[in-house]
Structures are given as C-alpha cells and as structure tokens.
PDB file of C-alpha atoms in Angstrom:
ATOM      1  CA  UNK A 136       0.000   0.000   0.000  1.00 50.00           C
ATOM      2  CA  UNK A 137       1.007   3.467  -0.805  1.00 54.00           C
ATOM      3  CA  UNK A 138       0.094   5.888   2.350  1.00 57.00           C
ATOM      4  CA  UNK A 139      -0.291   9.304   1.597  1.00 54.00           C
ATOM      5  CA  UNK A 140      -1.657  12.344   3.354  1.00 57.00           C
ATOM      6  CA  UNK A 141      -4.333  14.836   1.828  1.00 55.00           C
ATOM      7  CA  UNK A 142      -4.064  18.128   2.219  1.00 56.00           C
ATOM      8  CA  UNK A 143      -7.137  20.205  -0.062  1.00 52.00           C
ATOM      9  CA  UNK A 144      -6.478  19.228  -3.230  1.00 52.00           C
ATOM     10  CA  UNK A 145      -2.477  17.817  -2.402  1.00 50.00           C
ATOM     11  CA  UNK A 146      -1.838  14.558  -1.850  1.00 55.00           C
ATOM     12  CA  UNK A 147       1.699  14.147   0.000  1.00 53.00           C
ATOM     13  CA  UNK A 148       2.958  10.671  -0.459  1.00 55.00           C
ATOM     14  CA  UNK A 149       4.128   9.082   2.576  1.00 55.00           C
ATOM     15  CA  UNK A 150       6.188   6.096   0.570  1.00 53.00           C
ATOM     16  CA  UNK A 151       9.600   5.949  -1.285  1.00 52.00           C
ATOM     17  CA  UNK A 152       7.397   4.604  -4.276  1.00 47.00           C
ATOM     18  CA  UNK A 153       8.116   4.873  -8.489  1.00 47.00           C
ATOM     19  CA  UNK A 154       5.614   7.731  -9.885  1.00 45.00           C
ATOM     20  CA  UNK A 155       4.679   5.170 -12.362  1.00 42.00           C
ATOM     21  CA  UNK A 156       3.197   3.195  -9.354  1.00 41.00           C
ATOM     22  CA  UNK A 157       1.094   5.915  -8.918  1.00 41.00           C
ATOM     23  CA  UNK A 158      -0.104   7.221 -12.189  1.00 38.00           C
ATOM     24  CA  UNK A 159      -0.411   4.449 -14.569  1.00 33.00           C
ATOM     25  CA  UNK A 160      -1.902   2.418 -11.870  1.00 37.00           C
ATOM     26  CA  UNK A 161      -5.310   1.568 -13.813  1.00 39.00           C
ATOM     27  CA  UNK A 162      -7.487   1.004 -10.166  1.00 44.00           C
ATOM     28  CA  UNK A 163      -7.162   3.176  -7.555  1.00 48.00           C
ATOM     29  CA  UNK A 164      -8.675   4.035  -4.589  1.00 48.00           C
ATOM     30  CA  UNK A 165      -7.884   6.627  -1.990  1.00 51.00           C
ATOM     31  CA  UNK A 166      -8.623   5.278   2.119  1.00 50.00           C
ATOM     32  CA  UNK A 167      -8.914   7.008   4.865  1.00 47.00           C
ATOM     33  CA  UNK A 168      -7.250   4.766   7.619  1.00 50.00           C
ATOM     34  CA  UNK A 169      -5.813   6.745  10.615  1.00 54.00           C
ATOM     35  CA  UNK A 170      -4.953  10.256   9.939  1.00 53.00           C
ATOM     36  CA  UNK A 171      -3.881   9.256   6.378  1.00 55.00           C
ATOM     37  CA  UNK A 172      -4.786   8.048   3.405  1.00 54.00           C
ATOM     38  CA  UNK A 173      -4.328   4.259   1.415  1.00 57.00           C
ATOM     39  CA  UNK A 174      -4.353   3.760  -2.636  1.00 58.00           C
ATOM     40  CA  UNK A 175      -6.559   1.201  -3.598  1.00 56.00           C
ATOM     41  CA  UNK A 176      -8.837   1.532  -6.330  1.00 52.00           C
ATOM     42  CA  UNK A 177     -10.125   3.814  -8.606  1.00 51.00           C
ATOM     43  CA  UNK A 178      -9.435   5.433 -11.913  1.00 51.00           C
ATOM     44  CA  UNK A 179      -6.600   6.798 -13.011  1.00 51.00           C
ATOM     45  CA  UNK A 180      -8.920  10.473 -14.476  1.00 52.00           C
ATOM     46  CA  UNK A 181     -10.104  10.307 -10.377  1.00 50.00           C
ATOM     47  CA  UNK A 182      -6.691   9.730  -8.962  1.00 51.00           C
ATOM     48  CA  UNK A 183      -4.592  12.552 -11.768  1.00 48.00           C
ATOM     49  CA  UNK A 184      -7.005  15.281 -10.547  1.00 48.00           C
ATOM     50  CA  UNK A 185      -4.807  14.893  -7.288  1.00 50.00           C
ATOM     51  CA  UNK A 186      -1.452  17.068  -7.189  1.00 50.00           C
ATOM     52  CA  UNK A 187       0.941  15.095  -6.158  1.00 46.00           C
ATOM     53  CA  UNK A 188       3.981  15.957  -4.113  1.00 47.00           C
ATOM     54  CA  UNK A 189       6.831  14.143  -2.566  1.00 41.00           C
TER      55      UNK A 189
END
C-alpha cells in the first residue's frame, strides 16, 4: 500500500514509491485509515485530478 496524506487538493505521499506506481496504476482508490490516506482503487482520471507531491 502506498500511504499518503491529503491536504485540499495535495496529496503528500508518505512512501519511497516509483511515480509510475502511482499514475499508470489503472485502479485506484484513496482510504482514509488513521490520519492518512491508502491507494486502492479507482481510476486513473479520479486519482490525476490529485497534485501530487513528494
């Protein structure tokens, strides 16, 4: 699991992860577990209107 935090429209990735793990995943799916957030499954449209930061 990828665990990132969300911040407004930011997500802040809490991970030492590729960015192709993240962007050209085709199901992903953002979960709120604990103060932060899990990648799961959605789209990729839902999950590229996030900016991402690291």
């Amino acid at each position: 699991m990828i665990a990132i935090d969300i911040h407004h429209d930011i997500a802040i990735v809490k991970a030492r992860v590729p960015v192709g793990e993240i962007y050209f995943t085709d199901y992903i799916t953002l979960v709120h577990l604990s103060g932060k957030w899990q990648v799961e499954k959605t789209t990729k449209k839902f999950y590229r209107r996030l900016k991402i930061k690291y």
